mmCIF file with all atom_site columns, C-alpha atoms in Angstrom:
data_model
loop_
_atom_site.group_PDB
_atom_site.id
_atom_site.type_symbol
_atom_site.label_atom_id
_atom_site.label_alt_id
_atom_site.label_comp_id
_atom_site.label_asym_id
_atom_site.label_entity_id
_atom_site.label_seq_id
_atom_site.pdbx_PDB_ins_code
_atom_site.Cartn_x
_atom_site.Cartn_y
_atom_site.Cartn_z
_atom_site.occupancy
_atom_site.B_iso_or_equiv
_atom_site.pdbx_formal_charge
_atom_site.auth_seq_id
_atom_site.auth_comp_id
_atom_site.auth_asym_id
_atom_site.auth_atom_id
_atom_site.pdbx_PDB_model_num
ATOM 1   C CA . MET A 1 1   ? -4.825  -8.629  9.620   1.00 41.00 ? 1   MET A CA 1
ATOM 2   C CA . LYS A 1 2   ? -1.162  -9.640  9.283   1.00 45.00 ? 2   LYS A CA 1
ATOM 3   C CA . LYS A 1 3   ? -1.852  -9.868  5.519   1.00 42.00 ? 3   LYS A CA 1
ATOM 4   C CA . ILE A 1 4   ? -3.156  -6.459  5.247   1.00 43.00 ? 4   ILE A CA 1
ATOM 5   C CA . ILE A 1 5   ? 0.244   -5.279  7.102   1.00 42.00 ? 5   ILE A CA 1
ATOM 6   C CA . LEU A 1 6   ? 2.575   -7.215  4.887   1.00 41.00 ? 6   LEU A CA 1
ATOM 7   C CA . LEU A 1 7   ? 0.486   -6.340  1.643   1.00 40.00 ? 7   LEU A CA 1
ATOM 8   C CA . LEU A 1 8   ? 0.759   -2.714  3.033   1.00 43.00 ? 8   LEU A CA 1
ATOM 9   C CA . ILE A 1 9   ? 4.699   -2.978  3.332   1.00 41.00 ? 9   ILE A CA 1
ATOM 10  C CA . ALA A 1 10  ? 4.911   -4.274  0.059   1.00 45.00 ? 10  ALA A CA 1
ATOM 11  C CA . ILE A 1 11  ? 3.106   -1.599  -1.408  1.00 50.00 ? 11  ILE A CA 1
ATOM 12  C CA . VAL A 1 12  ? 5.118   1.123   0.467   1.00 40.00 ? 12  VAL A CA 1
ATOM 13  C CA . SER A 1 13  ? 7.990   -0.201  -1.363  1.00 38.00 ? 13  SER A CA 1
ATOM 14  C CA . LEU A 1 14  ? 6.435   1.043   -4.375  1.00 39.00 ? 14  LEU A CA 1
ATOM 15  C CA . SER A 1 15  ? 8.368   3.806   -6.598  1.00 36.00 ? 15  SER A CA 1
ATOM 16  C CA . SER A 1 16  ? 8.444   6.684   -8.773  1.00 36.00 ? 16  SER A CA 1
ATOM 17  C CA . CYS A 1 17  ? 11.187  8.911   -10.279 1.00 39.00 ? 17  CYS A CA 1
ATOM 18  C CA . SER A 1 18  ? 11.874  9.833   -13.562 1.00 39.00 ? 18  SER A CA 1
ATOM 19  C CA . SER A 1 19  ? 14.970  11.135  -14.997 1.00 42.00 ? 19  SER A CA 1
ATOM 20  C CA . ASN A 1 20  ? 12.831  12.482  -18.156 1.00 44.00 ? 20  ASN A CA 1
ATOM 21  C CA . ASP A 1 21  ? 11.586  15.627  -17.125 1.00 43.00 ? 21  ASP A CA 1
ATOM 22  C CA . ASP A 1 22  ? 8.927   15.518  -20.006 1.00 43.00 ? 22  ASP A CA 1
ATOM 23  C CA . ASP A 1 23  ? 7.691   12.267  -18.574 1.00 48.00 ? 23  ASP A CA 1
ATOM 24  C CA . ALA A 1 24  ? 7.599   13.344  -14.879 1.00 46.00 ? 24  ALA A CA 1
ATOM 25  C CA . SER A 1 25  ? 4.111   14.307  -14.315 1.00 45.00 ? 25  SER A CA 1
ATOM 26  C CA . SER A 1 26  ? 3.009   11.226  -15.978 1.00 50.00 ? 26  SER A CA 1
ATOM 27  C CA . LEU A 1 27  ? 5.288   8.770   -13.993 1.00 50.00 ? 27  LEU A CA 1
ATOM 28  C CA . ASN A 1 28  ? 5.213   10.737  -10.746 1.00 86.00 ? 28  ASN A CA 1
ATOM 29  C CA . ILE A 1 29  ? 1.393   10.387  -10.057 1.00 92.00 ? 29  ILE A CA 1
ATOM 30  C CA . ILE A 1 30  ? 2.446   8.263   -7.096  1.00 94.00 ? 30  ILE A CA 1
ATOM 31  C CA . ILE A 1 31  ? 3.914   11.325  -5.499  1.00 95.00 ? 31  ILE A CA 1
ATOM 32  C CA . GLY A 1 32  ? 1.787   12.285  -2.484  1.00 97.00 ? 32  GLY A CA 1
ATOM 33  C CA . THR A 1 33  ? -0.012  10.459  0.701   1.00 98.00 ? 33  THR A CA 1
ATOM 34  C CA . TRP A 1 34  ? -2.470  7.617   -0.032  1.00 98.00 ? 34  TRP A CA 1
ATOM 35  C CA . GLN A 1 35  ? -4.860  6.422   2.625   1.00 98.00 ? 35  GLN A CA 1
ATOM 36  C CA . LEU A 1 36  ? -6.008  2.888   2.763   1.00 97.00 ? 36  LEU A CA 1
ATOM 37  C CA . LYS A 1 37  ? -9.865  2.777   1.435   1.00 97.00 ? 37  LYS A CA 1
ATOM 38  C CA . SER A 1 38  ? -10.283 -0.933  1.140   1.00 97.00 ? 38  SER A CA 1
ATOM 39  C CA . ASN A 1 39  ? -8.565  -4.501  1.366   1.00 96.00 ? 39  ASN A CA 1
ATOM 40  C CA . LEU A 1 40  ? -10.239 -7.491  -0.140  1.00 96.00 ? 40  LEU A CA 1
ATOM 41  C CA . GLU A 1 41  ? -9.177  -11.009 0.513   1.00 94.00 ? 41  GLU A CA 1
ATOM 42  C CA . ASN A 1 42  ? -10.689 -13.256 -1.951  1.00 94.00 ? 42  ASN A CA 1
ATOM 43  C CA . GLY A 1 43  ? -13.652 -10.666 -2.363  1.00 93.00 ? 43  GLY A CA 1
ATOM 44  C CA . LYS A 1 44  ? -14.250 -10.435 1.158   1.00 95.00 ? 44  LYS A CA 1
ATOM 45  C CA . GLU A 1 45  ? -13.726 -6.917  2.892   1.00 96.00 ? 45  GLU A CA 1
ATOM 46  C CA . ARG A 1 46  ? -10.921 -7.004  5.787   1.00 94.00 ? 46  ARG A CA 1
ATOM 47  C CA . THR A 1 47  ? -10.464 -3.353  6.817   1.00 95.00 ? 47  THR A CA 1
ATOM 48  C CA . THR A 1 48  ? -12.146 -1.760  9.414   1.00 95.00 ? 48  THR A CA 1
ATOM 49  C CA . ASP A 1 49  ? -12.169 2.211   10.546  1.00 96.00 ? 49  ASP A CA 1
ATOM 50  C CA . CYS A 1 50  ? -9.116  1.670   12.524  1.00 97.00 ? 50  CYS A CA 1
ATOM 51  C CA . THR A 1 51  ? -7.110  -0.149  9.602   1.00 96.00 ? 51  THR A CA 1
ATOM 52  C CA . ARG A 1 52  ? -8.656  2.636   7.137   1.00 97.00 ? 52  ARG A CA 1
ATOM 53  C CA . LYS A 1 53  ? -6.249  5.192   9.024   1.00 97.00 ? 53  LYS A CA 1
ATOM 54  C CA . SER A 1 54  ? -3.255  3.711   7.377   1.00 97.00 ? 54  SER A CA 1
ATOM 55  C CA . THR A 1 55  ? -1.447  5.595   4.922   1.00 98.00 ? 55  THR A CA 1
ATOM 56  C CA . LEU A 1 56  ? 1.718   5.265   2.208   1.00 97.00 ? 56  LEU A CA 1
ATOM 57  C CA . THR A 1 57  ? 3.503   8.754   1.603   1.00 97.00 ? 57  THR A CA 1
ATOM 58  C CA . PHE A 1 58  ? 5.810   8.629   -1.666  1.00 96.00 ? 58  PHE A CA 1
ATOM 59  C CA . SER A 1 59  ? 8.160   11.844  -2.083  1.00 96.00 ? 59  SER A CA 1
ATOM 60  C CA . GLU A 1 60  ? 9.781   13.435  -4.765  1.00 95.00 ? 60  GLU A CA 1
ATOM 61  C CA . ASN A 1 61  ? 13.181  12.293  -4.017  1.00 95.00 ? 61  ASN A CA 1
ATOM 62  C CA . GLY A 1 62  ? 12.304  8.586   -4.088  1.00 95.00 ? 62  GLY A CA 1
ATOM 63  C CA . ASN A 1 63  ? 11.682  7.882   -0.248  1.00 97.00 ? 63  ASN A CA 1
ATOM 64  C CA . GLY A 1 64  ? 8.721   7.122   1.373   1.00 97.00 ? 64  GLY A CA 1
ATOM 65  C CA . SER A 1 65  ? 6.758   6.264   4.565   1.00 97.00 ? 65  SER A CA 1
ATOM 66  C CA . GLN A 1 66  ? 4.233   4.085   5.873   1.00 96.00 ? 66  GLN A CA 1
ATOM 67  C CA . ILE A 1 67  ? 2.054   4.604   8.752   1.00 97.00 ? 67  ILE A CA 1
ATOM 68  C CA . GLY A 1 68  ? -0.047  1.095   9.839   1.00 97.00 ? 68  GLY A CA 1
ATOM 69  C CA . TYR A 1 69  ? -3.104  1.089   12.124  1.00 97.00 ? 69  TYR A CA 1
ATOM 70  C CA . ASN A 1 70  ? -4.561  -2.249  13.417  1.00 95.00 ? 70  ASN A CA 1
ATOM 71  C CA . GLU A 1 71  ? -7.303  -3.338  16.289  1.00 93.00 ? 71  GLU A CA 1
ATOM 72  C CA . ASN A 1 72  ? -5.771  -4.883  19.324  1.00 91.00 ? 72  ASN A CA 1
ATOM 73  C CA . TYR A 1 73  ? -7.807  -5.629  22.116  1.00 90.00 ? 73  TYR A CA 1
ATOM 74  C CA . ASP A 1 74  ? -7.472  -4.746  25.838  1.00 89.00 ? 74  ASP A CA 1
ATOM 75  C CA . GLY A 1 75  ? -7.867  -7.321  28.482  1.00 87.00 ? 75  GLY A CA 1
ATOM 76  C CA . ASN A 1 76  ? -11.635 -6.575  28.763  1.00 91.00 ? 76  ASN A CA 1
ATOM 77  C CA . GLY A 1 77  ? -12.250 -7.517  25.130  1.00 88.00 ? 77  GLY A CA 1
ATOM 78  C CA . ASN A 1 78  ? -12.731 -3.931  23.923  1.00 90.00 ? 78  ASN A CA 1
ATOM 79  C CA . ALA A 1 79  ? -11.017 -3.018  20.784  1.00 90.00 ? 79  ALA A CA 1
ATOM 80  C CA . ILE A 1 80  ? -8.322  -0.181  20.740  1.00 94.00 ? 80  ILE A CA 1
ATOM 81  C CA . CYS A 1 81  ? -7.190  1.203   17.483  1.00 96.00 ? 81  CYS A CA 1
ATOM 82  C CA . GLU A 1 82  ? -3.261  1.654   17.686  1.00 95.00 ? 82  GLU A CA 1
ATOM 83  C CA . ASN A 1 83  ? -0.487  2.936   15.310  1.00 96.00 ? 83  ASN A CA 1
ATOM 84  C CA . ASP A 1 84  ? 1.207   -0.529  15.017  1.00 93.00 ? 84  ASP A CA 1
ATOM 85  C CA . TYR A 1 85  ? 3.520   0.047   12.372  1.00 94.00 ? 85  TYR A CA 1
ATOM 86  C CA . ASN A 1 86  ? 6.015   2.841   11.186  1.00 95.00 ? 86  ASN A CA 1
ATOM 87  C CA . GLY A 1 87  ? 8.383   2.197   8.437   1.00 95.00 ? 87  GLY A CA 1
ATOM 88  C CA . THR A 1 88  ? 10.288  3.818   5.626   1.00 96.00 ? 88  THR A CA 1
ATOM 89  C CA . PHE A 1 89  ? 11.335  2.588   1.850   1.00 96.00 ? 89  PHE A CA 1
ATOM 90  C CA . THR A 1 90  ? 12.655  3.966   -1.272  1.00 97.00 ? 90  THR A CA 1
ATOM 91  C CA . TRP A 1 91  ? 10.982  3.565   -4.461  1.00 96.00 ? 91  TRP A CA 1
ATOM 92  C CA . LYS A 1 92  ? 11.141  3.888   -8.272  1.00 94.00 ? 92  LYS A CA 1
ATOM 93  C CA . ASN A 1 93  ? 8.917   3.948   -11.226 1.00 93.00 ? 93  ASN A CA 1
ATOM 94  C CA . THR A 1 94  ? 10.083  1.209   -13.662 1.00 91.00 ? 94  THR A CA 1
ATOM 95  C CA . ASN A 1 95  ? 7.301   2.029   -16.166 1.00 87.00 ? 95  ASN A CA 1
ATOM 96  C CA . ALA A 1 96  ? 3.719   3.960   -16.178 1.00 82.00 ? 96  ALA A CA 1
ATOM 97  C CA . THR A 1 97  ? 2.222   1.678   -13.740 1.00 88.00 ? 97  THR A CA 1
ATOM 98  C CA . THR A 1 98  ? 5.073   -0.674  -12.324 1.00 92.00 ? 98  THR A CA 1
ATOM 99  C CA . TYR A 1 99  ? 6.717   0.402   -9.210  1.00 94.00 ? 99  TYR A CA 1
ATOM 100 C CA . GLU A 1 100 ? 9.971   -0.935  -7.638  1.00 94.00 ? 100 GLU A CA 1
ATOM 101 C CA . ILE A 1 101 ? 10.104  -0.690  -3.960  1.00 95.00 ? 101 ILE A CA 1
ATOM 102 C CA . ASN A 1 102 ? 12.930  -1.372  -1.318  1.00 95.00 ? 102 ASN A CA 1
ATOM 103 C CA . GLN A 1 103 ? 12.257  -1.794  1.823   1.00 92.00 ? 103 GLN A CA 1
ATOM 104 C CA . ASP A 1 104 ? 14.382  -3.617  4.452   1.00 89.00 ? 104 ASP A CA 1
ATOM 105 C CA . GLY A 1 105 ? 16.826  -4.871  1.477   1.00 89.00 ? 105 GLY A CA 1
ATOM 106 C CA . GLN A 1 106 ? 14.034  -6.269  -0.695  1.00 92.00 ? 106 GLN A CA 1
ATOM 107 C CA . ASN A 1 107 ? 13.220  -5.256  -3.574  1.00 93.00 ? 107 ASN A CA 1
ATOM 108 C CA . ILE A 1 108 ? 9.337   -5.732  -4.798  1.00 91.00 ? 108 ILE A CA 1
ATOM 109 C CA . LEU A 1 109 ? 7.691   -4.854  -8.224  1.00 92.00 ? 109 LEU A CA 1
ATOM 110 C CA . VAL A 1 110 ? 4.306   -3.752  -7.795  1.00 93.00 ? 110 VAL A CA 1
ATOM 111 C CA . ASP A 1 111 ? 1.584   -3.287  -10.505 1.00 93.00 ? 111 ASP A CA 1
ATOM 112 C CA . LEU A 1 112 ? -0.842  -0.637  -9.966  1.00 94.00 ? 112 LEU A CA 1
ATOM 113 C CA . THR A 1 113 ? -4.128  0.317   -11.611 1.00 94.00 ? 113 THR A CA 1
ATOM 114 C CA . PHE A 1 114 ? -4.700  4.069   -11.319 1.00 94.00 ? 114 PHE A CA 1
ATOM 115 C CA . SER A 1 115 ? -8.056  5.399   -11.497 1.00 94.00 ? 115 SER A CA 1
ATOM 116 C CA . GLN A 1 116 ? -8.772  8.019   -14.647 1.00 92.00 ? 116 GLN A CA 1
ATOM 117 C CA . ASN A 1 117 ? -8.057  11.125  -12.642 1.00 93.00 ? 117 ASN A CA 1
ATOM 118 C CA . ASN A 1 118 ? -5.299  9.556   -10.848 1.00 93.00 ? 118 ASN A CA 1
ATOM 119 C CA . THR A 1 119 ? -6.675  9.779   -7.256  1.00 95.00 ? 119 THR A CA 1
ATOM 120 C CA . ILE A 1 120 ? -7.149  6.016   -6.485  1.00 95.00 ? 120 ILE A CA 1
ATOM 121 C CA . PHE A 1 121 ? -5.039  3.328   -7.037  1.00 96.00 ? 121 PHE A CA 1
ATOM 122 C CA . SER A 1 122 ? -5.357  -0.471  -6.396  1.00 96.00 ? 122 SER A CA 1
ATOM 123 C CA . THR A 1 123 ? -2.948  -3.206  -6.475  1.00 94.00 ? 123 THR A CA 1
ATOM 124 C CA . THR A 1 124 ? -3.868  -6.968  -6.611  1.00 94.00 ? 124 THR A CA 1
ATOM 125 C CA . SER A 1 125 ? -1.453  -10.238 -5.567  1.00 92.00 ? 125 SER A CA 1
ATOM 126 C CA . THR A 1 126 ? -2.163  -13.724 -5.465  1.00 92.00 ? 126 THR A CA 1
ATOM 127 C CA . GLU A 1 127 ? -0.522  -16.313 -3.163  1.00 92.00 ? 127 GLU A CA 1
ATOM 128 C CA . THR A 1 128 ? -1.200  -20.102 -2.663  1.00 93.00 ? 128 THR A CA 1
ATOM 129 C CA . TYR A 1 129 ? -0.823  -21.718 0.855   1.00 91.00 ? 129 TYR A CA 1
ATOM 130 C CA . ASN A 1 130 ? -1.363  -25.170 1.373   1.00 93.00 ? 130 ASN A CA 1
ATOM 131 C CA . GLY A 1 131 ? -2.982  -25.627 -1.952  1.00 93.00 ? 131 GLY A CA 1
ATOM 132 C CA . THR A 1 132 ? -5.479  -23.012 -1.639  1.00 92.00 ? 132 THR A CA 1
ATOM 133 C CA . THR A 1 133 ? -5.053  -19.701 -3.745  1.00 93.00 ? 133 THR A CA 1
ATOM 134 C CA . TYR A 1 134 ? -5.561  -16.376 -1.873  1.00 93.00 ? 134 TYR A CA 1
ATOM 135 C CA . THR A 1 135 ? -6.107  -12.924 -3.537  1.00 95.00 ? 135 THR A CA 1
ATOM 136 C CA . ASP A 1 136 ? -5.715  -9.967  -2.058  1.00 95.00 ? 136 ASP A CA 1
ATOM 137 C CA . THR A 1 137 ? -6.490  -6.239  -3.621  1.00 96.00 ? 137 THR A CA 1
ATOM 138 C CA . SER A 1 138 ? -5.744  -3.142  -1.753  1.00 96.00 ? 138 SER A CA 1
ATOM 139 C CA . ILE A 1 139 ? -7.360  0.222   -2.804  1.00 97.00 ? 139 ILE A CA 1
ATOM 140 C CA . TYR A 1 140 ? -5.686  3.475   -1.880  1.00 97.00 ? 140 TYR A CA 1
ATOM 141 C CA . ILE A 1 141 ? -7.045  7.187   -2.046  1.00 97.00 ? 141 ILE A CA 1
ATOM 142 C CA . LYS A 1 142 ? -5.150  10.070  -2.469  1.00 97.00 ? 142 LYS A CA 1
ATOM 143 C CA . ILE A 1 143 ? -5.511  12.930  0.450   1.00 95.00 ? 143 ILE A CA 1
#
């Protein structure tokens, strides 16, 4: 679950603003609120009904916010869905599908793949840890 939160933070740092008004509609397709639909780690689904409440919001002014949900357990072992992260970031579109996100002083470049009608985006990252490669794919749907 921690990897999901970190990935959400990375994605939240996404961005898009255009100084060219002619390109604004194509470059700013990220503007709006997006809800987590799926997170796959090496092809295995990691989301729950709770984590799928998490959202990313990209504003026209280059600011953004993230609301993250995660399941925590009470003393009796019952899962409780809780809002466990609220954060802000800035974003800038560097080309049609690459976004630069700045959160807490860290700049991250993220490549997104948009659906044909621009209502779904996905991003994939790969990390090697102790000789094992992990591939994470997150999918968001515009709400």
